[in-house]
């Protein structure tokens, strides 16, 4: 396996062919007639499925109400349609929840964004030039710490991105400190604060800081401070549970065992400690819309903390990203990728127009739901499954598994 490389671009094309050839052609789900306002979004969902993804589910909210859409299937074996209210793994959208709790704690005077990691987690970030006394909580949240991304390590790739390793380790529970230690085997990528570079290690540490400050689990703090106050009935931080709550579809991955052939695997069951506070949460499109709308409207953190959250480096703030579409609409939000799942949650700055959606395959496809929903543009061939080219980079879709190279 060593030395063999297979990029996600190549996997995307092979996966689309694999779904069609080895399972069956996936039809677009029969839908009730969409309103004119969201017809382009539904078309974009259908285009994703026609290009080889199993299924899509999503919801949009604006001043005129709520629209739900779906296309394709939630189960390739049975052909069951993708549900409009499905729950799914949200991957790195988890980071926005974690950042929100830490900003609440700052507003309460329980920590400062410019506290060092060493202050809260003494002796954890050290070795090979890594130094927690030179990295702040703020730098964890905006990915300017310089810390190596543990999900990019060759050993992690072998264990979780190759089929043989994945099926051996999928139910294994791993302590978050283990991932920090994995990152510490490598020197930092740059001096803290020098630039932005996405690293899941940052949010493993952010979760540990959160727990140290509160004396409580990260999962319980998210539940207490966000999930319950907003009435998010489909949102959970599942801990070590590998099961998906109902209703939900199956999740499919191409993994990587050969540079020329791809098999589509059912990877629905997964111990989410592989991602923990960097990407383990489960939610629905409706809950994500409610969360991001409340966040941008100042319902979860005071104005001072919201301003800090929206202060960006290379388009990324504190657990949230921003970009302006070609039609002039500025969006805020995040994206997330984890085995068998790719999600996006986006909102206008006033929180009054939101879109969240999920694909239950972890490869790309044609279609642009983001441009369709916010600009009214039709889907175009060659457009990423997760939005415009800018939105799919270090922005909304810097997901848990995004950007890695399979070796």
mmCIF file of C-alpha atoms in Angstrom:
data_model
loop_
_atom_site.group_PDB
_atom_site.id
_atom_site.type_symbol
_atom_site.label_atom_id
_atom_site.label_comp_id
_atom_site.label_asym_id
_atom_site.label_seq_id
_atom_site.Cartn_x
_atom_site.Cartn_y
_atom_site.Cartn_z
ATOM 1 C CA UNK A 1 0.000 0.000 0.000
ATOM 2 C CA UNK A 2 2.866 2.363 0.718
ATOM 3 C CA UNK A 3 3.502 4.871 -2.038
ATOM 4 C CA UNK A 4 0.221 4.279 -3.836
ATOM 5 C CA UNK A 5 -1.857 7.409 -4.185
ATOM 6 C CA UNK A 6 -5.497 7.835 -5.061
ATOM 7 C CA UNK A 7 -7.038 11.279 -4.828
ATOM 8 C CA UNK A 8 -10.661 11.968 -3.991
ATOM 9 C CA UNK A 9 -11.134 13.392 -7.501
ATOM 10 C CA UNK A 10 -10.374 10.013 -9.032
ATOM 11 C CA UNK A 11 -12.456 8.219 -6.445
ATOM 12 C CA UNK A 12 -15.461 10.389 -7.215
ATOM 13 C CA UNK A 13 -15.622 9.313 -10.841
ATOM 14 C CA UNK A 14 -15.027 5.667 -10.036
ATOM 15 C CA UNK A 15 -17.590 5.669 -7.243
ATOM 16 C CA UNK A 16 -20.300 7.098 -9.454
ATOM 17 C CA UNK A 17 -19.687 4.311 -11.944
ATOM 18 C CA UNK A 18 -19.564 1.730 -9.171
ATOM 19 C CA UNK A 19 -22.962 2.700 -7.794
ATOM 20 C CA UNK A 20 -24.544 2.462 -11.218
ATOM 21 C CA UNK A 21 -22.739 -0.682 -12.325
ATOM 22 C CA UNK A 22 -22.461 -2.822 -9.211
ATOM 23 C CA UNK A 23 -25.711 -1.974 -7.453
ATOM 24 C CA UNK A 24 -28.307 -0.454 -9.757
ATOM 25 C CA UNK A 25 -29.064 2.850 -11.390
ATOM 26 C CA UNK A 26 -30.407 5.192 -8.721
ATOM 27 C CA UNK A 27 -33.598 6.954 -9.773
ATOM 28 C CA UNK A 28 -34.513 10.418 -8.598
ATOM 29 C CA UNK A 29 -37.101 10.178 -5.830
ATOM 30 C CA UNK A 30 -40.635 11.127 -6.767
ATOM 31 C CA UNK A 31 -41.307 14.500 -5.178
ATOM 32 C CA UNK A 32 -44.304 16.669 -4.553
ATOM 33 C CA UNK A 33 -44.171 19.635 -6.919
ATOM 34 C CA UNK A 34 -41.597 22.113 -5.510
ATOM 35 C CA UNK A 35 -42.436 25.777 -5.313
ATOM 36 C CA UNK A 36 -40.864 28.050 -7.909
ATOM 37 C CA UNK A 37 -38.572 29.449 -5.215
ATOM 38 C CA UNK A 38 -36.950 26.072 -4.600
ATOM 39 C CA UNK A 39 -37.386 24.338 -7.965
ATOM 40 C CA UNK A 40 -33.716 24.896 -8.841
ATOM 41 C CA UNK A 41 -32.650 23.415 -5.495
ATOM 42 C CA UNK A 42 -34.694 20.279 -6.102
ATOM 43 C CA UNK A 43 -33.207 20.057 -9.588
ATOM 44 C CA UNK A 44 -29.713 20.292 -8.071
ATOM 45 C CA UNK A 45 -30.564 17.453 -5.671
ATOM 46 C CA UNK A 46 -31.777 15.344 -8.607
ATOM 47 C CA UNK A 47 -28.598 16.142 -10.546
ATOM 48 C CA UNK A 48 -26.439 14.901 -7.674
ATOM 49 C CA UNK A 49 -28.244 11.567 -7.754
ATOM 50 C CA UNK A 50 -28.110 11.274 -11.529
ATOM 51 C CA UNK A 51 -24.342 11.816 -11.352
ATOM 52 C CA UNK A 52 -23.886 8.774 -9.102
ATOM 53 C CA UNK A 53 -24.577 9.698 -5.471
ATOM 54 C CA UNK A 54 -27.055 7.426 -3.658
ATOM 55 C CA UNK A 55 -29.333 10.081 -2.181
ATOM 56 C CA UNK A 56 -29.774 13.636 -0.962
ATOM 57 C CA UNK A 57 -31.954 15.172 1.728
ATOM 58 C CA UNK A 58 -32.261 18.836 2.633
ATOM 59 C CA UNK A 59 -34.315 21.711 3.904
ATOM 60 C CA UNK A 60 -34.432 25.441 3.180
ATOM 61 C CA UNK A 61 -36.000 28.155 5.329
ATOM 62 C CA UNK A 62 -36.738 31.707 4.285
ATOM 63 C CA UNK A 63 -39.257 34.467 4.932
ATOM 64 C CA UNK A 64 -41.956 32.516 3.104
ATOM 65 C CA UNK A 65 -41.616 29.329 5.124
ATOM 66 C CA UNK A 66 -39.980 25.904 5.105
ATOM 67 C CA UNK A 67 -39.241 23.740 2.079
ATOM 68 C CA UNK A 68 -38.072 20.115 2.264
ATOM 69 C CA UNK A 69 -36.551 18.169 -0.580
ATOM 70 C CA UNK A 70 -35.025 14.768 -1.224
ATOM 71 C CA UNK A 71 -33.851 12.656 -4.125
ATOM 72 C CA UNK A 72 -32.483 9.179 -4.664
ATOM 73 C CA UNK A 73 -32.338 6.403 -2.114
ATOM 74 C CA UNK A 74 -31.371 5.974 1.503
ATOM 75 C CA UNK A 75 -30.660 2.275 1.056
ATOM 76 C CA UNK A 76 -28.957 0.908 -2.056
ATOM 77 C CA UNK A 77 -29.892 -2.671 -1.164
ATOM 78 C CA UNK A 78 -33.634 -2.173 -0.722
ATOM 79 C CA UNK A 79 -34.129 0.907 -2.879
ATOM 80 C CA UNK A 80 -35.928 2.730 -0.066
ATOM 81 C CA UNK A 81 -36.228 6.432 -0.866
ATOM 82 C CA UNK A 82 -34.158 9.026 0.976
ATOM 83 C CA UNK A 83 -36.308 10.615 3.699
ATOM 84 C CA UNK A 84 -36.887 14.358 3.929
ATOM 85 C CA UNK A 85 -36.465 14.257 7.711
ATOM 86 C CA UNK A 86 -33.504 11.881 7.835
ATOM 87 C CA UNK A 87 -30.864 12.184 10.517
ATOM 88 C CA UNK A 88 -27.245 11.970 9.394
ATOM 89 C CA UNK A 89 -23.662 12.342 10.572
ATOM 90 C CA UNK A 90 -22.736 16.017 10.237
ATOM 91 C CA UNK A 91 -18.946 15.611 10.448
ATOM 92 C CA UNK A 92 -17.120 18.906 10.880
ATOM 93 C CA UNK A 93 -20.285 20.958 11.335
ATOM 94 C CA UNK A 94 -19.737 19.695 14.889
ATOM 95 C CA UNK A 95 -16.987 22.305 15.114
ATOM 96 C CA UNK A 96 -19.498 25.163 15.025
ATOM 97 C CA UNK A 97 -21.308 23.697 18.042
ATOM 98 C CA UNK A 98 -18.036 23.332 19.963
ATOM 99 C CA UNK A 99 -16.922 26.874 19.124
ATOM 100 C CA UNK A 100 -20.308 28.242 20.205
ATOM 101 C CA UNK A 101 -20.033 26.627 23.641
ATOM 102 C CA UNK A 102 -16.490 27.952 24.116
ATOM 103 C CA UNK A 103 -17.657 31.453 23.180
ATOM 104 C CA UNK A 104 -20.479 31.143 25.704
ATOM 105 C CA UNK A 105 -17.900 30.216 28.328
ATOM 106 C CA UNK A 106 -15.834 33.270 27.422
ATOM 107 C CA UNK A 107 -18.915 35.486 27.757
ATOM 108 C CA UNK A 108 -19.415 34.001 31.232
ATOM 109 C CA UNK A 109 -15.823 34.824 32.194
ATOM 110 C CA UNK A 110 -14.815 31.172 32.527
ATOM 111 C CA UNK A 111 -12.044 31.382 29.934
ATOM 112 C CA UNK A 112 -10.420 33.839 27.564
ATOM 113 C CA UNK A 113 -9.939 33.173 23.874
ATOM 114 C CA UNK A 114 -6.334 34.247 24.305
ATOM 115 C CA UNK A 115 -5.666 31.731 27.075
ATOM 116 C CA UNK A 116 -2.946 29.312 26.056
ATOM 117 C CA UNK A 117 -3.658 25.649 25.537
ATOM 118 C CA UNK A 118 -0.990 24.937 28.139
ATOM 119 C CA UNK A 119 -2.995 26.830 30.771
ATOM 120 C CA UNK A 120 -5.927 24.446 30.474
ATOM 121 C CA UNK A 121 -4.189 21.272 29.264
ATOM 122 C CA UNK A 122 -0.710 21.330 30.825
ATOM 123 C CA UNK A 123 1.839 19.030 29.239
ATOM 124 C CA UNK A 124 -0.443 17.716 26.493
ATOM 125 C CA UNK A 125 0.830 19.693 23.495
ATOM 126 C CA UNK A 126 4.547 19.049 23.543
ATOM 127 C CA UNK A 127 7.320 17.274 21.659
ATOM 128 C CA UNK A 128 8.745 17.571 18.145
ATOM 129 C CA UNK A 129 8.623 21.363 18.375
ATOM 130 C CA UNK A 130 4.992 21.512 19.497
ATOM 131 C CA UNK A 131 4.396 23.862 22.420
ATOM 132 C CA UNK A 132 0.990 24.449 23.992
ATOM 133 C CA UNK A 133 2.252 27.596 25.710
ATOM 134 C CA UNK A 134 2.509 29.326 22.315
ATOM 135 C CA UNK A 135 -0.972 28.355 21.060
ATOM 136 C CA UNK A 136 -4.192 30.074 22.133
ATOM 137 C CA UNK A 137 -7.771 28.834 22.261
ATOM 138 C CA UNK A 138 -8.583 31.353 19.526
ATOM 139 C CA UNK A 139 -5.932 29.785 17.289
ATOM 140 C CA UNK A 140 -7.471 26.360 17.820
ATOM 141 C CA UNK A 141 -10.875 27.643 16.779
ATOM 142 C CA UNK A 142 -9.730 29.456 13.621
ATOM 143 C CA UNK A 143 -7.169 26.818 12.603
ATOM 144 C CA UNK A 144 -4.104 29.028 12.884
ATOM 145 C CA UNK A 145 -2.332 26.878 15.503
ATOM 146 C CA UNK A 146 -0.015 25.164 13.018
ATOM 147 C CA UNK A 147 -0.697 21.768 14.590
ATOM 148 C CA UNK A 148 -0.467 18.688 12.392
ATOM 149 C CA UNK A 149 -3.813 17.203 11.348
ATOM 150 C CA UNK A 150 -4.068 13.745 12.925
ATOM 151 C CA UNK A 151 -6.456 12.488 10.222
ATOM 152 C CA UNK A 152 -3.707 13.074 7.649
ATOM 153 C CA UNK A 153 -1.248 10.692 9.281
ATOM 154 C CA UNK A 154 -0.280 7.536 7.343
ATOM 155 C CA UNK A 155 -1.270 5.311 10.273
ATOM 156 C CA UNK A 156 -4.721 6.929 10.524
ATOM 157 C CA UNK A 157 -5.168 6.544 6.776
ATOM 158 C CA UNK A 158 -4.350 2.840 6.967
ATOM 159 C CA UNK A 159 -6.718 2.287 9.890
ATOM 160 C CA UNK A 160 -9.713 4.306 8.720
ATOM 161 C CA UNK A 161 -9.534 5.080 4.989
ATOM 162 C CA UNK A 162 -8.566 1.649 3.654
ATOM 163 C CA UNK A 163 -11.280 -0.993 3.723
ATOM 164 C CA UNK A 164 -9.185 -3.565 5.586
ATOM 165 C CA UNK A 165 -8.312 -1.106 8.332
ATOM 166 C CA UNK A 166 -11.770 0.436 8.527
ATOM 167 C CA UNK A 167 -13.609 -2.832 9.061
ATOM 168 C CA UNK A 168 -11.095 -3.869 11.703
ATOM 169 C CA UNK A 169 -11.367 -0.574 13.610
ATOM 170 C CA UNK A 170 -14.898 0.730 12.947
ATOM 171 C CA UNK A 171 -16.216 -0.231 16.415
ATOM 172 C CA UNK A 172 -13.078 0.650 18.386
ATOM 173 C CA UNK A 173 -13.397 3.339 21.038
ATOM 174 C CA UNK A 174 -10.491 5.775 21.080
ATOM 175 C CA UNK A 175 -9.801 8.414 23.741
ATOM 176 C CA UNK A 176 -9.397 11.950 22.324
ATOM 177 C CA UNK A 177 -5.969 12.267 23.920
ATOM 178 C CA UNK A 178 -4.840 9.460 21.618
ATOM 179 C CA UNK A 179 -5.456 11.666 18.596
ATOM 180 C CA UNK A 180 -3.494 14.507 20.177
ATOM 181 C CA UNK A 181 -0.582 12.145 20.779
ATOM 182 C CA UNK A 182 -0.775 11.062 17.146
ATOM 183 C CA UNK A 183 -0.501 14.695 16.056
ATOM 184 C CA UNK A 184 2.436 15.260 18.408
ATOM 185 C CA UNK A 185 4.494 12.670 16.523
ATOM 186 C CA UNK A 186 4.870 15.315 13.813
ATOM 187 C CA UNK A 187 6.360 18.812 14.034
ATOM 188 C CA UNK A 188 4.041 21.802 13.651
ATOM 189 C CA UNK A 189 3.355 22.918 10.105
ATOM 190 C CA UNK A 190 4.078 26.570 10.904
ATOM 191 C CA UNK A 191 4.471 29.064 13.745
ATOM 192 C CA UNK A 192 1.171 29.631 15.598
ATOM 193 C CA UNK A 193 -0.733 32.544 14.078
ATOM 194 C CA UNK A 194 1.272 32.626 10.837
ATOM 195 C CA UNK A 195 -1.579 31.441 8.635
ATOM 196 C CA UNK A 196 -4.750 29.372 8.413
ATOM 197 C CA UNK A 197 -4.543 25.628 7.804
ATOM 198 C CA UNK A 198 -7.402 23.286 8.619
ATOM 199 C CA UNK A 199 -6.567 20.647 11.226
ATOM 200 C CA UNK A 200 -8.938 18.346 13.070
ATOM 201 C CA UNK A 201 -6.425 18.221 15.925
ATOM 202 C CA UNK A 202 -7.461 21.772 16.831
ATOM 203 C CA UNK A 203 -10.998 20.737 17.706
ATOM 204 C CA UNK A 204 -9.972 17.629 19.614
ATOM 205 C CA UNK A 205 -8.027 20.049 21.817
ATOM 206 C CA UNK A 206 -10.912 22.536 21.860
ATOM 207 C CA UNK A 207 -13.196 19.791 23.158
ATOM 208 C CA UNK A 208 -10.686 18.902 25.866
ATOM 209 C CA UNK A 209 -10.397 22.574 26.892
ATOM 210 C CA UNK A 210 -14.199 22.767 27.069
ATOM 211 C CA UNK A 211 -14.305 19.734 29.360
ATOM 212 C CA UNK A 212 -11.485 21.013 31.571
ATOM 213 C CA UNK A 213 -13.154 24.406 32.054
ATOM 214 C CA UNK A 214 -16.643 23.034 32.747
ATOM 215 C CA UNK A 215 -15.785 19.813 34.552
ATOM 216 C CA UNK A 216 -18.395 18.213 32.307
ATOM 217 C CA UNK A 217 -18.425 16.246 29.071
ATOM 218 C CA UNK A 218 -18.431 18.128 25.791
ATOM 219 C CA UNK A 219 -21.516 16.160 24.764
ATOM 220 C CA UNK A 220 -23.486 17.200 27.839
ATOM 221 C CA UNK A 221 -22.488 20.846 27.487
ATOM 222 C CA UNK A 222 -23.673 20.946 23.859
ATOM 223 C CA UNK A 223 -26.923 19.292 24.913
ATOM 224 C CA UNK A 224 -27.446 21.657 27.842
ATOM 225 C CA UNK A 225 -26.434 24.904 26.137
ATOM 226 C CA UNK A 226 -27.632 24.448 22.544
ATOM 227 C CA UNK A 227 -29.725 21.360 21.858
ATOM 228 C CA UNK A 228 -32.289 21.751 24.643
ATOM 229 C CA UNK A 229 -32.716 25.562 24.511
ATOM 230 C CA UNK A 230 -33.319 25.447 20.753
ATOM 231 C CA UNK A 231 -35.472 22.321 20.859
ATOM 232 C CA UNK A 232 -33.244 20.414 18.452
ATOM 233 C CA UNK A 233 -34.988 17.057 18.584
ATOM 234 C CA UNK A 234 -32.783 15.292 16.016
ATOM 235 C CA UNK A 235 -29.370 16.479 17.248
ATOM 236 C CA UNK A 236 -27.094 14.299 19.362
ATOM 237 C CA UNK A 237 -23.461 13.950 20.303
ATOM 238 C CA UNK A 238 -23.436 10.132 20.336
ATOM 239 C CA UNK A 239 -20.317 9.381 22.356
ATOM 240 C CA UNK A 240 -19.178 5.829 21.556
ATOM 241 C CA UNK A 241 -22.454 4.598 20.059
ATOM 242 C CA UNK A 242 -21.904 3.364 16.481
ATOM 243 C CA UNK A 243 -25.606 3.211 15.610
ATOM 244 C CA UNK A 244 -27.631 5.756 13.697
ATOM 245 C CA UNK A 245 -30.983 6.849 15.155
ATOM 246 C CA UNK A 246 -34.106 6.596 13.030
ATOM 247 C CA UNK A 247 -35.206 7.923 10.635
ATOM 248 C CA UNK A 248 -31.991 7.711 8.681
ATOM 249 C CA UNK A 249 -30.548 6.278 5.504
ATOM 250 C CA UNK A 250 -27.484 4.124 5.098
ATOM 251 C CA UNK A 251 -24.083 5.752 4.565
ATOM 252 C CA UNK A 252 -21.783 4.648 1.738
ATOM 253 C CA UNK A 253 -18.045 5.053 1.213
ATOM 254 C CA UNK A 254 -15.574 4.161 -1.496
ATOM 255 C CA UNK A 255 -12.692 3.778 0.997
ATOM 256 C CA UNK A 256 -9.456 2.913 -0.856
ATOM 257 C CA UNK A 257 -7.799 -0.402 -1.633
ATOM 258 C CA UNK A 258 -6.907 -0.038 -5.291
ATOM 259 C CA UNK A 259 -5.918 2.935 -7.449
ATOM 260 C CA UNK A 260 -7.970 1.663 -10.396
ATOM 261 C CA UNK A 261 -11.099 0.012 -9.011
ATOM 262 C CA UNK A 262 -13.557 1.137 -6.379
ATOM 263 C CA UNK A 263 -16.118 -0.800 -4.393
ATOM 264 C CA UNK A 264 -18.926 1.015 -2.619
ATOM 265 C CA UNK A 265 -19.135 -0.050 1.034
ATOM 266 C CA UNK A 266 -21.907 0.362 3.591
ATOM 267 C CA UNK A 267 -20.170 2.199 6.456
ATOM 268 C CA UNK A 268 -23.243 3.313 8.393
ATOM 269 C CA UNK A 269 -22.130 1.857 11.716
ATOM 270 C CA UNK A 270 -19.066 3.680 13.020
ATOM 271 C CA UNK A 271 -17.738 4.462 16.481
ATOM 272 C CA UNK A 272 -17.668 8.274 16.258
ATOM 273 C CA UNK A 273 -14.793 8.611 18.733
ATOM 274 C CA UNK A 274 -12.703 8.551 15.559
ATOM 275 C CA UNK A 275 -13.728 12.208 15.223
ATOM 276 C CA UNK A 276 -15.066 13.220 18.665
ATOM 277 C CA UNK A 277 -15.355 17.021 19.038
ATOM 278 C CA UNK A 278 -13.889 17.490 15.555
ATOM 279 C CA UNK A 279 -16.799 15.754 13.851
ATOM 280 C CA UNK A 280 -18.915 13.172 15.699
ATOM 281 C CA UNK A 281 -22.368 14.758 15.921
ATOM 282 C CA UNK A 282 -25.645 13.645 14.312
ATOM 283 C CA UNK A 283 -28.418 16.012 13.251
ATOM 284 C CA UNK A 284 -31.030 16.756 10.585
ATOM 285 C CA UNK A 285 -31.362 19.489 7.979
ATOM 286 C CA UNK A 286 -34.143 21.136 9.967
ATOM 287 C CA UNK A 287 -32.146 21.206 13.195
ATOM 288 C CA UNK A 288 -29.062 22.586 11.450
ATOM 289 C CA UNK A 289 -31.098 25.389 9.913
ATOM 290 C CA UNK A 290 -32.542 26.284 13.294
ATOM 291 C CA UNK A 291 -29.096 26.251 14.914
ATOM 292 C CA UNK A 292 -27.348 28.439 12.333
ATOM 293 C CA UNK A 293 -30.250 30.877 12.179
ATOM 294 C CA UNK A 294 -30.251 31.271 15.966
ATOM 295 C CA UNK A 295 -26.466 31.650 16.009
ATOM 296 C CA UNK A 296 -26.369 34.418 13.415
ATOM 297 C CA UNK A 297 -29.289 36.251 15.021
ATOM 298 C CA UNK A 298 -27.470 36.473 18.363
ATOM 299 C CA UNK A 299 -29.677 33.991 20.187
ATOM 300 C CA UNK A 300 -26.791 31.837 21.431
ATOM 301 C CA UNK A 301 -23.858 34.181 22.084
ATOM 302 C CA UNK A 302 -23.603 37.926 22.863
ATOM 303 C CA UNK A 303 -22.692 40.427 20.145
ATOM 304 C CA UNK A 304 -19.076 40.678 21.310
ATOM 305 C CA UNK A 305 -18.555 36.945 20.939
ATOM 306 C CA UNK A 306 -20.476 36.815 17.654
ATOM 307 C CA UNK A 307 -18.193 39.533 16.292
ATOM 308 C CA UNK A 308 -15.166 37.489 17.362
ATOM 309 C CA UNK A 309 -16.632 34.377 15.751
ATOM 310 C CA UNK A 310 -17.096 36.239 12.460
ATOM 311 C CA UNK A 311 -13.554 37.665 12.417
ATOM 312 C CA UNK A 312 -11.943 35.570 9.715
ATOM 313 C CA UNK A 313 -8.540 34.448 8.524
ATOM 314 C CA UNK A 314 -8.655 33.237 4.919
ATOM 315 C CA UNK A 315 -12.439 33.132 5.101
ATOM 316 C CA UNK A 316 -12.589 31.097 8.306
ATOM 317 C CA UNK A 317 -13.655 32.491 11.671
ATOM 318 C CA UNK A 318 -14.132 30.673 14.968
ATOM 319 C CA UNK A 319 -15.798 27.448 13.891
ATOM 320 C CA UNK A 320 -17.582 29.098 10.991
ATOM 321 C CA UNK A 321 -16.688 30.085 7.431
ATOM 322 C CA UNK A 322 -17.887 32.703 4.999
ATOM 323 C CA UNK A 323 -17.936 33.285 1.269
ATOM 324 C CA UNK A 324 -19.743 35.477 -1.239
ATOM 325 C CA UNK A 325 -21.422 33.767 -4.177
ATOM 326 C CA UNK A 326 -21.194 35.031 -7.735
ATOM 327 C CA UNK A 327 -24.676 36.536 -7.419
ATOM 328 C CA UNK A 328 -23.487 38.706 -4.506
ATOM 329 C CA UNK A 329 -25.082 36.777 -1.629
ATOM 330 C CA UNK A 330 -22.773 36.373 1.377
ATOM 331 C CA UNK A 331 -23.148 33.133 3.299
ATOM 332 C CA UNK A 332 -21.914 31.830 6.632
ATOM 333 C CA UNK A 333 -21.827 28.225 7.715
ATOM 334 C CA UNK A 334 -19.828 25.027 7.721
ATOM 335 C CA UNK A 335 -19.628 21.696 6.003
ATOM 336 C CA UNK A 336 -18.721 18.253 7.144
ATOM 337 C CA UNK A 337 -17.496 15.010 5.689
ATOM 338 C CA UNK A 338 -17.132 11.719 7.510
ATOM 339 C CA UNK A 339 -17.366 8.118 6.321
ATOM 340 C CA UNK A 340 -20.499 7.753 4.216
ATOM 341 C CA UNK A 341 -21.741 11.287 4.706
ATOM 342 C CA UNK A 342 -21.252 14.788 3.312
ATOM 343 C CA UNK A 343 -23.198 17.754 4.699
ATOM 344 C CA UNK A 344 -23.490 21.516 4.329
ATOM 345 C CA UNK A 345 -25.293 24.053 6.518
ATOM 346 C CA UNK A 346 -25.423 27.634 5.238
ATOM 347 C CA UNK A 347 -27.158 30.868 6.171
ATOM 348 C CA UNK A 348 -27.333 34.478 5.109
ATOM 349 C CA UNK A 349 -25.767 36.869 7.599
ATOM 350 C CA UNK A 350 -29.131 37.867 9.056
ATOM 351 C CA UNK A 351 -30.004 34.224 9.684
ATOM 352 C CA UNK A 352 -33.274 34.511 7.762
ATOM 353 C CA UNK A 353 -32.465 32.316 4.770
ATOM 354 C CA UNK A 354 -30.869 28.954 5.475
ATOM 355 C CA UNK A 355 -30.085 25.750 3.628
ATOM 356 C CA UNK A 356 -28.842 22.454 5.023
ATOM 357 C CA UNK A 357 -28.458 19.220 3.115
ATOM 358 C CA UNK A 358 -26.720 15.851 3.193
ATOM 359 C CA UNK A 359 -25.537 13.287 0.679
ATOM 360 C CA UNK A 360 -25.176 9.690 1.882
ATOM 361 C CA UNK A 361 -22.065 8.978 -0.167
ATOM 362 C CA UNK A 362 -18.620 10.394 0.605
ATOM 363 C CA UNK A 363 -17.600 11.209 -2.953
ATOM 364 C CA UNK A 364 -18.349 14.137 -5.229
ATOM 365 C CA UNK A 365 -20.938 14.612 -7.939
ATOM 366 C CA UNK A 366 -22.480 17.138 -10.293
ATOM 367 C CA UNK A 367 -24.933 19.710 -8.989
ATOM 368 C CA UNK A 368 -24.879 22.969 -7.032
ATOM 369 C CA UNK A 369 -27.638 23.194 -4.396
ATOM 370 C CA UNK A 370 -26.006 26.281 -2.863
ATOM 371 C CA UNK A 371 -26.059 28.336 -6.047
ATOM 372 C CA UNK A 372 -29.508 26.984 -6.850
ATOM 373 C CA UNK A 373 -31.011 27.979 -3.509
ATOM 374 C CA UNK A 374 -29.391 31.358 -2.966
ATOM 375 C CA UNK A 375 -28.875 32.531 -6.551
ATOM 376 C CA UNK A 376 -31.564 30.609 -8.402
ATOM 377 C CA UNK A 377 -29.009 29.122 -10.774
ATOM 378 C CA UNK A 378 -29.535 25.770 -12.426
ATOM 379 C CA UNK A 379 -27.227 22.838 -11.769
ATOM 380 C CA UNK A 380 -24.203 22.666 -14.034
ATOM 381 C CA UNK A 381 -22.077 19.677 -14.910
ATOM 382 C CA UNK A 382 -18.749 19.591 -13.153
ATOM 383 C CA UNK A 383 -19.955 21.548 -10.124
ATOM 384 C CA UNK A 384 -19.117 20.009 -6.766
ATOM 385 C CA UNK A 385 -21.772 18.142 -4.855
ATOM 386 C CA UNK A 386 -21.340 20.558 -2.012
ATOM 387 C CA UNK A 387 -21.580 23.968 -3.614
ATOM 388 C CA UNK A 388 -19.409 26.375 -5.552
ATOM 389 C CA UNK A 389 -15.685 25.828 -5.935
ATOM 390 C CA UNK A 390 -14.921 28.349 -3.188
ATOM 391 C CA UNK A 391 -17.438 26.900 -0.784
ATOM 392 C CA UNK A 392 -15.933 23.445 -1.123
ATOM 393 C CA UNK A 393 -12.422 24.487 -0.136
ATOM 394 C CA UNK A 394 -11.275 25.811 3.216
ATOM 395 C CA UNK A 395 -14.722 27.042 3.985
ATOM 396 C CA UNK A 396 -18.043 25.346 4.388
ATOM 397 C CA UNK A 397 -16.832 21.893 3.448
ATOM 398 C CA UNK A 398 -13.492 21.542 5.155
ATOM 399 C CA UNK A 399 -14.914 18.331 6.539
ATOM 400 C CA UNK A 400 -13.457 15.608 8.694
ATOM 401 C CA UNK A 401 -12.351 13.484 5.756
ATOM 402 C CA UNK A 402 -12.059 16.211 3.125
ATOM 403 C CA UNK A 403 -8.776 17.005 1.477
ATOM 404 C CA UNK A 404 -6.887 13.881 2.447
ATOM 405 C CA UNK A 405 -4.804 11.910 -0.026
ATOM 406 C CA UNK A 406 -5.155 8.142 0.125
ATOM 407 C CA UNK A 407 -1.668 6.617 0.134
#
